[in-house]
């Protein structure tokens, strides 16, 4: 019996690494009741641009409140389970903005 080599893409290898560490990968797309489909990172990015998810006063006024964004992502994408925290959201948004060139 011959063993067949399977060629995996970098994306697939990254996903295997995330799962191997016991983590939950960021969701690519989710359908909402208004028929829109957003990836978890896109949804977080859109929230970071909204005043609703920004600090209202203090030294961080106008900056994204990553804890509020994480809470909303957990509610919408993970049935309220604490999967994302403010640090993972901040890092994901940093990489997403870099990818967009913003």
CSV table of N, CA and C in Angstrom, one decimal:
chain,number,residue,atom,x,y,z
A,1,UNK,N,0.8,-1.2,0.0
A,1,UNK,CA,0.0,0.0,0.0
A,1,UNK,C,0.9,1.2,0.0
A,2,UNK,N,0.7,2.1,-0.9
A,2,UNK,CA,1.5,3.3,-1.1
A,2,UNK,C,0.9,4.5,-0.3
A,3,UNK,N,1.8,5.3,0.3
A,3,UNK,CA,1.4,6.4,1.1
A,3,UNK,C,1.4,7.6,0.1
A,4,UNK,N,0.3,8.3,0.1
A,4,UNK,CA,0.1,9.5,-0.8
A,4,UNK,C,0.4,10.7,0.0
A,5,UNK,N,1.2,11.6,-0.6
A,5,UNK,CA,1.5,12.9,0.0
A,5,UNK,C,0.4,13.9,-0.3
A,6,UNK,N,0.0,14.6,0.7
A,6,UNK,CA,-1.0,15.6,0.6
A,6,UNK,C,-0.4,17.0,0.6
A,7,UNK,N,-0.6,17.8,-0.3
A,7,UNK,CA,-0.1,19.1,-0.4
A,7,UNK,C,-1.0,20.1,0.3
A,8,UNK,N,-0.6,20.7,1.4
A,8,UNK,CA,-1.5,21.7,2.1
A,8,UNK,C,-1.0,23.1,1.8
A,9,UNK,N,-2.0,24.0,1.8
A,9,UNK,CA,-1.7,25.4,1.6
A,9,UNK,C,-1.2,26.0,2.9
A,10,UNK,N,-0.6,27.2,2.9
A,10,UNK,CA,-0.2,27.9,4.1
A,10,UNK,C,-1.4,28.1,5.0
A,11,UNK,N,-2.5,28.5,4.4
A,11,UNK,CA,-3.7,28.7,5.2
A,11,UNK,C,-4.2,27.5,5.9
A,12,UNK,N,-4.2,26.3,5.3
A,12,UNK,CA,-4.6,25.1,5.9
A,12,UNK,C,-3.6,24.7,7.0
A,13,UNK,N,-2.3,24.9,6.8
A,13,UNK,CA,-1.3,24.6,7.8
A,13,UNK,C,-1.5,25.5,9.0
A,14,UNK,N,-1.8,26.8,8.8
A,14,UNK,CA,-2.0,27.7,9.9
A,14,UNK,C,-3.2,27.3,10.7
A,15,UNK,N,-4.3,26.9,10.0
A,15,UNK,CA,-5.5,26.4,10.7
A,15,UNK,C,-5.2,25.2,11.5
A,16,UNK,N,-4.4,24.3,11.0
A,16,UNK,CA,-4.0,23.1,11.8
A,16,UNK,C,-3.2,23.5,13.0
A,17,UNK,N,-2.3,24.5,12.9
A,17,UNK,CA,-1.6,25.0,14.0
A,17,UNK,C,-2.4,25.6,15.1
A,18,UNK,N,-3.4,26.3,14.7
A,18,UNK,CA,-4.4,27.0,15.6
A,18,UNK,C,-5.1,25.9,16.4
A,19,UNK,N,-5.6,24.9,15.6
A,19,UNK,CA,-6.4,23.8,16.3
A,19,UNK,C,-5.5,23.0,17.1
A,20,UNK,N,-4.3,22.7,16.7
A,20,UNK,CA,-3.3,21.9,17.5
A,20,UNK,C,-3.0,22.6,18.8
A,21,UNK,N,-3.0,23.9,18.9
A,21,UNK,CA,-2.8,24.6,20.2
A,21,UNK,C,-4.1,24.7,21.0
A,22,UNK,N,-5.1,24.1,20.5
A,22,UNK,CA,-6.4,24.1,21.3
A,22,UNK,C,-7.1,25.4,21.2
A,23,UNK,N,-6.9,26.2,20.2
A,23,UNK,CA,-7.5,27.5,20.1
A,23,UNK,C,-8.7,27.4,19.1
A,24,UNK,N,-9.5,28.5,19.0
A,24,UNK,CA,-10.6,28.5,18.1
A,24,UNK,C,-10.3,29.5,17.0
A,25,UNK,N,-10.2,29.1,15.7
A,25,UNK,CA,-9.9,30.0,14.6
A,25,UNK,C,-11.0,31.0,14.4
A,26,UNK,N,-10.6,32.2,13.8
A,26,UNK,CA,-11.5,33.2,13.5
A,26,UNK,C,-12.4,32.7,12.4
A,27,UNK,N,-13.7,33.0,12.6
A,27,UNK,CA,-14.7,32.5,11.6
A,27,UNK,C,-14.7,33.4,10.4
A,28,UNK,N,-14.7,32.7,9.2
A,28,UNK,CA,-14.6,33.4,7.9
A,28,UNK,C,-15.9,34.1,7.6
A,29,UNK,N,-17.0,33.5,7.6
A,29,UNK,CA,-18.3,34.1,7.2
A,29,UNK,C,-19.4,33.6,8.1
A,30,UNK,N,-20.3,34.5,8.4
A,30,UNK,CA,-21.5,34.1,9.1
A,30,UNK,C,-22.7,34.9,8.5
A,31,UNK,N,-23.8,34.1,8.2
A,31,UNK,CA,-25.0,34.8,7.7
A,31,UNK,C,-25.8,35.4,8.8
A,32,UNK,N,-26.3,36.6,8.6
A,32,UNK,CA,-27.1,37.2,9.6
A,32,UNK,C,-28.5,37.3,9.1
A,33,UNK,N,-29.5,37.7,10.0
A,33,UNK,CA,-30.9,37.7,9.6
A,33,UNK,C,-31.2,38.7,8.5
A,34,UNK,N,-30.3,39.7,8.3
A,34,UNK,CA,-30.6,40.7,7.2
A,34,UNK,C,-29.9,40.2,5.9
A,35,UNK,N,-29.5,39.0,5.9
A,35,UNK,CA,-28.8,38.3,4.7
A,35,UNK,C,-27.4,38.8,4.4
A,36,UNK,N,-26.9,39.6,5.3
A,36,UNK,CA,-25.5,40.0,5.2
A,36,UNK,C,-24.6,38.9,5.6
A,37,UNK,N,-23.4,38.8,5.1
A,37,UNK,CA,-22.4,37.8,5.5
A,37,UNK,C,-21.1,38.5,5.8
A,38,UNK,N,-20.7,38.4,7.0
A,38,UNK,CA,-19.4,39.0,7.4
A,38,UNK,C,-18.5,38.0,8.1
A,39,UNK,N,-17.2,38.1,7.8
A,39,UNK,CA,-16.2,37.4,8.6
A,39,UNK,C,-16.1,38.0,10.0
A,40,UNK,N,-15.6,37.2,10.9
A,40,UNK,CA,-15.5,37.7,12.3
A,40,UNK,C,-14.6,38.9,12.4
A,41,UNK,N,-13.5,38.9,11.6
A,41,UNK,CA,-12.6,40.1,11.6
A,41,UNK,C,-13.2,41.3,11.0
A,42,UNK,N,-13.9,41.1,9.9
A,42,UNK,CA,-14.6,42.2,9.2
A,42,UNK,C,-15.6,42.9,10.2
A,43,UNK,N,-16.3,42.0,10.9
A,43,UNK,CA,-17.3,42.5,11.8
A,43,UNK,C,-16.6,43.3,12.9
A,44,UNK,N,-15.5,42.8,13.5
A,44,UNK,CA,-14.8,43.5,14.5
A,44,UNK,C,-14.2,44.8,14.0
A,45,UNK,N,-13.7,44.8,12.7
A,45,UNK,CA,-13.2,46.1,12.1
A,45,UNK,C,-14.3,47.1,12.0
A,46,UNK,N,-15.5,46.7,11.5
A,46,UNK,CA,-16.6,47.6,11.4
A,46,UNK,C,-17.0,48.2,12.7
A,47,UNK,N,-17.0,47.4,13.8
A,47,UNK,CA,-17.3,47.9,15.1
A,47,UNK,C,-16.3,48.9,15.6
A,48,UNK,N,-15.0,48.6,15.2
A,48,UNK,CA,-13.9,49.5,15.7
A,48,UNK,C,-14.0,50.9,15.1
A,49,UNK,N,-14.7,51.0,14.0
A,49,UNK,CA,-14.9,52.3,13.3
A,49,UNK,C,-16.2,53.0,13.9
A,50,UNK,N,-17.0,52.3,14.6
A,50,UNK,CA,-18.2,52.9,15.1
A,50,UNK,C,-18.0,53.6,16.5
A,51,UNK,N,-18.7,54.7,16.6
A,51,UNK,CA,-18.6,55.5,17.9
A,51,UNK,C,-19.3,54.6,19.1
A,52,UNK,N,-20.2,53.8,18.7
A,52,UNK,CA,-20.8,52.9,19.7
A,52,UNK,C,-19.8,52.1,20.5
A,53,UNK,N,-18.8,51.7,19.8
A,53,UNK,CA,-17.8,50.8,20.4
A,53,UNK,C,-16.4,51.5,20.7
A,54,UNK,N,-16.5,52.8,21.0
A,54,UNK,CA,-15.4,53.6,21.3
A,54,UNK,C,-15.5,54.2,22.7
A,55,UNK,N,-14.4,54.5,23.3
A,55,UNK,CA,-14.4,55.2,24.6
A,55,UNK,C,-15.1,56.5,24.5
A,56,UNK,N,-15.9,56.8,25.5
A,56,UNK,CA,-16.7,58.1,25.4
A,56,UNK,C,-16.0,59.3,26.1
A,57,UNK,N,-15.1,59.0,27.0
A,57,UNK,CA,-14.4,60.1,27.7
A,57,UNK,C,-13.0,59.5,28.2
A,58,UNK,N,-12.2,60.4,28.8
A,58,UNK,CA,-11.0,60.0,29.4
A,58,UNK,C,-9.8,60.1,28.3
A,59,UNK,N,-8.7,59.6,28.7
A,59,UNK,CA,-7.5,59.6,27.8
A,59,UNK,C,-7.7,58.8,26.5
A,60,UNK,N,-8.6,57.9,26.5
A,60,UNK,CA,-8.8,57.0,25.4
A,60,UNK,C,-10.0,57.4,24.5
A,61,UNK,N,-10.5,58.6,24.8
A,61,UNK,CA,-11.7,59.1,24.1
A,61,UNK,C,-11.5,58.9,22.6
A,62,UNK,N,-12.5,58.3,22.0
A,62,UNK,CA,-12.5,58.1,20.5
A,62,UNK,C,-11.8,56.9,20.0
A,63,UNK,N,-11.0,56.2,20.9
A,63,UNK,CA,-10.3,55.0,20.5
A,63,UNK,C,-11.2,53.8,20.7
A,64,UNK,N,-11.0,52.8,19.9
A,64,UNK,CA,-11.9,51.6,20.0
A,64,UNK,C,-11.8,50.9,21.4
A,65,UNK,N,-12.9,50.5,21.9
A,65,UNK,CA,-13.0,49.8,23.2
A,65,UNK,C,-13.0,48.3,22.8
A,66,UNK,N,-11.8,47.7,22.9
A,66,UNK,CA,-11.7,46.3,22.4
A,66,UNK,C,-12.4,45.3,23.3
A,67,UNK,N,-12.7,45.7,24.6
A,67,UNK,CA,-13.4,44.8,25.4
A,67,UNK,C,-14.9,44.7,25.0
A,68,UNK,N,-15.5,45.9,24.6
A,68,UNK,CA,-16.8,45.9,24.1
A,68,UNK,C,-17.0,45.2,22.8
A,69,UNK,N,-16.0,45.3,22.0
A,69,UNK,CA,-16.0,44.6,20.7
A,69,UNK,C,-15.9,43.1,20.9
A,70,UNK,N,-15.0,42.7,21.8
A,70,UNK,CA,-14.8,41.3,22.1
A,70,UNK,C,-16.1,40.7,22.7
A,71,UNK,N,-16.8,41.4,23.6
A,71,UNK,CA,-18.1,41.0,24.2
A,71,UNK,C,-19.1,40.8,23.1
A,72,UNK,N,-19.2,41.7,22.1
A,72,UNK,CA,-20.2,41.6,21.0
A,72,UNK,C,-19.8,40.4,20.1
A,73,UNK,N,-18.6,40.3,19.8
A,73,UNK,CA,-18.2,39.1,18.9
A,73,UNK,C,-18.5,37.8,19.6
A,74,UNK,N,-18.2,37.7,20.9
A,74,UNK,CA,-18.5,36.5,21.6
A,74,UNK,C,-20.0,36.2,21.6
A,75,UNK,N,-20.8,37.3,21.7
A,75,UNK,CA,-22.3,37.1,21.7
A,75,UNK,C,-22.8,36.7,20.3
A,76,UNK,N,-22.3,37.3,19.3
A,76,UNK,CA,-22.8,37.0,17.9
A,76,UNK,C,-22.2,35.7,17.3
A,77,UNK,N,-20.9,35.5,17.5
A,77,UNK,CA,-20.3,34.4,16.8
A,77,UNK,C,-20.1,33.2,17.7
A,78,UNK,N,-20.1,33.3,19.0
A,78,UNK,CA,-19.7,32.2,19.8
A,78,UNK,C,-20.7,31.9,20.9
A,79,UNK,N,-22.0,32.3,20.7
A,79,UNK,CA,-23.1,32.0,21.6
A,79,UNK,C,-22.9,32.5,23.0
A,80,UNK,N,-22.1,33.6,23.1
A,80,UNK,CA,-21.9,34.2,24.4
A,80,UNK,C,-20.7,33.6,25.2
A,81,UNK,N,-20.1,32.5,24.7
A,81,UNK,CA,-18.9,31.9,25.3
A,81,UNK,C,-17.7,32.9,25.2
A,82,UNK,N,-16.9,33.0,26.2
A,82,UNK,CA,-15.7,33.9,26.2
A,82,UNK,C,-14.6,33.2,25.4
A,83,UNK,N,-14.7,33.4,24.1
A,83,UNK,CA,-13.7,32.9,23.2
A,83,UNK,C,-12.6,34.0,22.9
A,84,UNK,N,-13.1,35.2,22.6
A,84,UNK,CA,-12.2,36.3,22.3
A,84,UNK,C,-12.1,37.2,23.5
A,85,UNK,N,-10.9,37.7,23.7
A,85,UNK,CA,-10.7,38.8,24.7
A,85,UNK,C,-10.2,40.0,24.0
A,86,UNK,N,-10.0,41.1,24.8
A,86,UNK,CA,-9.6,42.4,24.2
A,86,UNK,C,-8.3,42.3,23.5
A,87,UNK,N,-7.4,41.5,24.0
A,87,UNK,CA,-6.1,41.4,23.4
A,87,UNK,C,-6.1,40.6,22.1
A,88,UNK,N,-6.9,39.6,22.0
A,88,UNK,CA,-7.0,38.9,20.7
A,88,UNK,C,-7.6,39.7,19.7
A,89,UNK,N,-8.6,40.5,20.1
A,89,UNK,CA,-9.3,41.4,19.1
A,89,UNK,C,-8.4,42.5,18.7
A,90,UNK,N,-7.6,43.1,19.6
A,90,UNK,CA,-6.7,44.1,19.3
A,90,UNK,C,-5.6,43.6,18.3
A,91,UNK,N,-5.1,42.4,18.5
A,91,UNK,CA,-4.1,41.9,17.6
A,91,UNK,C,-4.6,41.5,16.3
A,92,UNK,N,-5.8,41.0,16.3
A,92,UNK,CA,-6.5,40.6,15.0
A,92,UNK,C,-6.8,41.9,14.2
A,93,UNK,N,-7.2,42.9,14.8
A,93,UNK,CA,-7.5,44.2,14.1
A,93,UNK,C,-6.2,44.8,13.6
A,94,UNK,N,-5.2,44.7,14.4
A,94,UNK,CA,-3.9,45.3,13.9
A,94,UNK,C,-3.4,44.6,12.6
A,95,UNK,N,-3.5,43.3,12.6
A,95,UNK,CA,-3.1,42.5,11.4
A,95,UNK,C,-4.1,42.8,10.2
A,96,UNK,N,-5.4,42.9,10.5
A,96,UNK,CA,-6.4,43.2,9.5
A,96,UNK,C,-6.2,44.6,8.9
A,97,UNK,N,-5.9,45.6,9.7
A,97,UNK,CA,-5.7,46.9,9.2
A,97,UNK,C,-4.4,46.9,8.3
A,98,UNK,N,-3.4,46.2,8.8
A,98,UNK,CA,-2.1,46.1,8.1
A,98,UNK,C,-2.4,45.5,6.7
A,99,UNK,N,-3.2,44.5,6.7
A,99,UNK,CA,-3.5,43.8,5.4
A,99,UNK,C,-4.3,44.8,4.5
A,100,UNK,N,-5.2,45.6,5.0
A,100,UNK,CA,-5.9,46.5,4.2
A,100,UNK,C,-5.1,47.7,3.8
A,101,UNK,N,-4.0,47.9,4.5
A,101,UNK,CA,-3.2,49.1,4.2
A,101,UNK,C,-3.7,50.4,4.8
A,102,UNK,N,-4.4,50.2,5.9
A,102,UNK,CA,-5.0,51.4,6.6
A,102,UNK,C,-4.1,51.9,7.7
